């Protein structure tokens, strides 16, 4: 099965994909608080790692971008919970995916900012935030 089908962005023959997408999104919408808590904990850890290295304007900009992304995600999740949609089209699933893209963009901006202003130690400490399979380079 293609990855796009698993993510609900394409339909394969024989199944009621719009209903499956609705069930998938309804289930994910119930756990939005856990997702937000994880984002806040990760942002706190990232701030603790990076605040000595990043300029104040870069830190404030990154935190603002992350807050906007999280607010958009909360609104989208709330809408999905309240509407109790029986079927979700591919177009609506794509809009939902695009709705959470600002969070990923904010973390990408953080990685770039830390790469520009951070020291080797801060990059090593921030590595696990980006990838669980990340390994430090050999000495």
Tab-separated table of C-alpha atoms in Angstrom:
chain	number	residue	atom	x	y	z
A	1	UNK	CA	0.000	0.000	0.000
A	2	UNK	CA	1.305	3.437	-0.876
A	3	UNK	CA	2.177	5.927	1.852
A	4	UNK	CA	-0.278	8.454	0.440
A	5	UNK	CA	-3.085	5.915	0.928
A	6	UNK	CA	-2.058	5.343	4.546
A	7	UNK	CA	-2.058	9.094	5.151
A	8	UNK	CA	-5.509	9.390	3.616
A	9	UNK	CA	-4.373	11.468	0.657
A	10	UNK	CA	-5.303	8.941	-2.042
A	11	UNK	CA	-8.018	6.335	-2.542
A	12	UNK	CA	-7.457	2.716	-3.512
A	13	UNK	CA	-10.260	0.630	-4.950
A	14	UNK	CA	-12.606	-1.468	-2.862
A	15	UNK	CA	-12.731	0.454	0.411
A	16	UNK	CA	-14.749	3.341	1.787
A	17	UNK	CA	-11.744	5.631	2.207
A	18	UNK	CA	-13.743	8.730	3.075
A	19	UNK	CA	-15.257	6.910	6.072
A	20	UNK	CA	-11.863	5.523	7.119
A	21	UNK	CA	-10.342	9.022	6.937
A	22	UNK	CA	-13.177	10.359	9.098
A	23	UNK	CA	-12.555	7.674	11.737
A	24	UNK	CA	-8.815	8.302	11.632
A	25	UNK	CA	-9.181	12.072	12.043
A	26	UNK	CA	-11.813	11.725	14.777
A	27	UNK	CA	-9.494	9.456	16.742
A	28	UNK	CA	-6.522	11.807	16.322
A	29	UNK	CA	-8.637	14.832	17.271
A	30	UNK	CA	-9.391	13.279	20.661
A	31	UNK	CA	-5.700	13.338	21.597
A	32	UNK	CA	-4.885	16.925	20.639
A	33	UNK	CA	-4.036	17.832	24.246
A	34	UNK	CA	-1.317	15.175	24.396
A	35	UNK	CA	0.117	16.460	21.116
A	36	UNK	CA	0.147	20.020	22.394
A	37	UNK	CA	1.790	18.951	25.649
A	38	UNK	CA	4.515	17.191	23.670
A	39	UNK	CA	5.080	20.283	21.543
A	40	UNK	CA	5.279	22.534	24.621
A	41	UNK	CA	7.750	20.207	26.364
A	42	UNK	CA	9.899	20.010	23.226
A	43	UNK	CA	9.756	23.803	22.814
A	44	UNK	CA	10.821	24.263	26.449
A	45	UNK	CA	13.737	21.883	25.974
A	46	UNK	CA	14.704	23.597	22.722
A	47	UNK	CA	14.548	27.004	24.392
A	48	UNK	CA	16.699	25.797	27.300
A	49	UNK	CA	19.276	24.463	24.843
A	50	UNK	CA	19.321	27.417	22.491
A	51	UNK	CA	18.694	30.594	24.506
A	52	UNK	CA	22.391	31.365	25.090
A	53	UNK	CA	23.206	31.008	21.381
A	54	UNK	CA	20.274	32.511	19.505
A	55	UNK	CA	19.599	36.240	19.338
A	56	UNK	CA	16.488	37.378	21.187
A	57	UNK	CA	14.712	38.390	17.971
A	58	UNK	CA	15.309	34.917	16.472
A	59	UNK	CA	14.012	33.183	19.597
A	60	UNK	CA	10.921	35.394	19.795
A	61	UNK	CA	10.271	34.907	16.081
A	62	UNK	CA	10.605	31.135	16.339
A	63	UNK	CA	8.356	30.920	19.410
A	64	UNK	CA	5.784	33.152	17.689
A	65	UNK	CA	5.829	30.986	14.579
A	66	UNK	CA	5.408	27.862	16.696
A	67	UNK	CA	2.548	29.456	18.679
A	68	UNK	CA	0.720	30.377	15.460
A	69	UNK	CA	1.164	26.836	14.154
A	70	UNK	CA	-0.103	25.322	17.399
A	71	UNK	CA	-3.084	27.685	17.503
A	72	UNK	CA	-4.001	26.735	13.946
A	73	UNK	CA	-3.718	23.049	14.836
A	74	UNK	CA	-5.931	23.518	17.904
A	75	UNK	CA	-8.603	25.279	15.841
A	76	UNK	CA	-8.485	22.572	13.164
A	77	UNK	CA	-8.694	19.790	15.762
A	78	UNK	CA	-11.567	21.503	17.548
A	79	UNK	CA	-13.454	21.892	14.278
A	80	UNK	CA	-12.963	18.200	13.511
A	81	UNK	CA	-14.211	17.209	16.971
A	82	UNK	CA	-17.275	19.456	16.917
A	83	UNK	CA	-18.437	18.673	13.387
A	84	UNK	CA	-18.415	14.879	13.869
A	85	UNK	CA	-17.916	14.392	10.168
A	86	UNK	CA	-18.990	11.025	8.775
A	87	UNK	CA	-16.876	11.274	5.619
A	88	UNK	CA	-13.740	13.217	4.729
A	89	UNK	CA	-12.771	13.813	1.120
A	90	UNK	CA	-9.188	13.729	-0.123
A	91	UNK	CA	-9.325	17.499	-0.524
A	92	UNK	CA	-10.350	18.015	3.113
A	93	UNK	CA	-7.640	15.591	4.292
A	94	UNK	CA	-5.090	17.593	2.319
A	95	UNK	CA	-6.330	20.836	3.891
A	96	UNK	CA	-5.980	19.220	7.339
A	97	UNK	CA	-2.420	18.143	6.530
A	98	UNK	CA	-1.561	21.635	5.303
A	99	UNK	CA	-3.079	23.001	8.536
A	100	UNK	CA	-0.408	21.287	10.610
A	101	UNK	CA	2.448	22.204	8.256
A	102	UNK	CA	3.272	25.470	10.129
A	103	UNK	CA	4.364	23.406	13.141
A	104	UNK	CA	6.859	21.494	11.013
A	105	UNK	CA	7.972	24.728	9.386
A	106	UNK	CA	8.599	26.294	12.812
A	107	UNK	CA	10.794	23.368	13.866
A	108	UNK	CA	12.677	23.609	10.577
A	109	UNK	CA	13.319	27.308	11.187
A	110	UNK	CA	14.618	26.443	14.665
A	111	UNK	CA	17.020	23.883	13.196
A	112	UNK	CA	18.329	26.399	10.677
A	113	UNK	CA	18.703	29.129	13.308
A	114	UNK	CA	20.604	26.812	15.612
A	115	UNK	CA	22.814	25.693	12.723
A	116	UNK	CA	23.695	29.328	12.013
A	117	UNK	CA	24.186	30.640	15.566
A	118	UNK	CA	24.620	27.512	17.676
A	119	UNK	CA	27.799	25.916	18.931
A	120	UNK	CA	28.754	22.279	18.448
A	121	UNK	CA	27.551	21.406	21.968
A	122	UNK	CA	24.115	22.936	21.369
A	123	UNK	CA	23.803	21.107	18.068
A	124	UNK	CA	24.647	17.827	19.800
A	125	UNK	CA	22.087	18.479	22.555
A	126	UNK	CA	19.377	19.448	20.037
A	127	UNK	CA	19.954	16.424	17.811
A	128	UNK	CA	17.553	14.090	19.662
A	129	UNK	CA	14.787	16.677	19.235
A	130	UNK	CA	14.979	16.237	15.464
A	131	UNK	CA	15.584	12.526	15.040
A	132	UNK	CA	15.417	9.567	17.422
A	133	UNK	CA	17.939	7.717	15.230
A	134	UNK	CA	20.408	10.603	15.280
A	135	UNK	CA	23.944	9.696	16.302
A	136	UNK	CA	26.771	12.130	17.099
A	137	UNK	CA	29.652	12.088	14.629
A	138	UNK	CA	32.691	10.041	15.625
A	139	UNK	CA	35.518	12.014	17.245
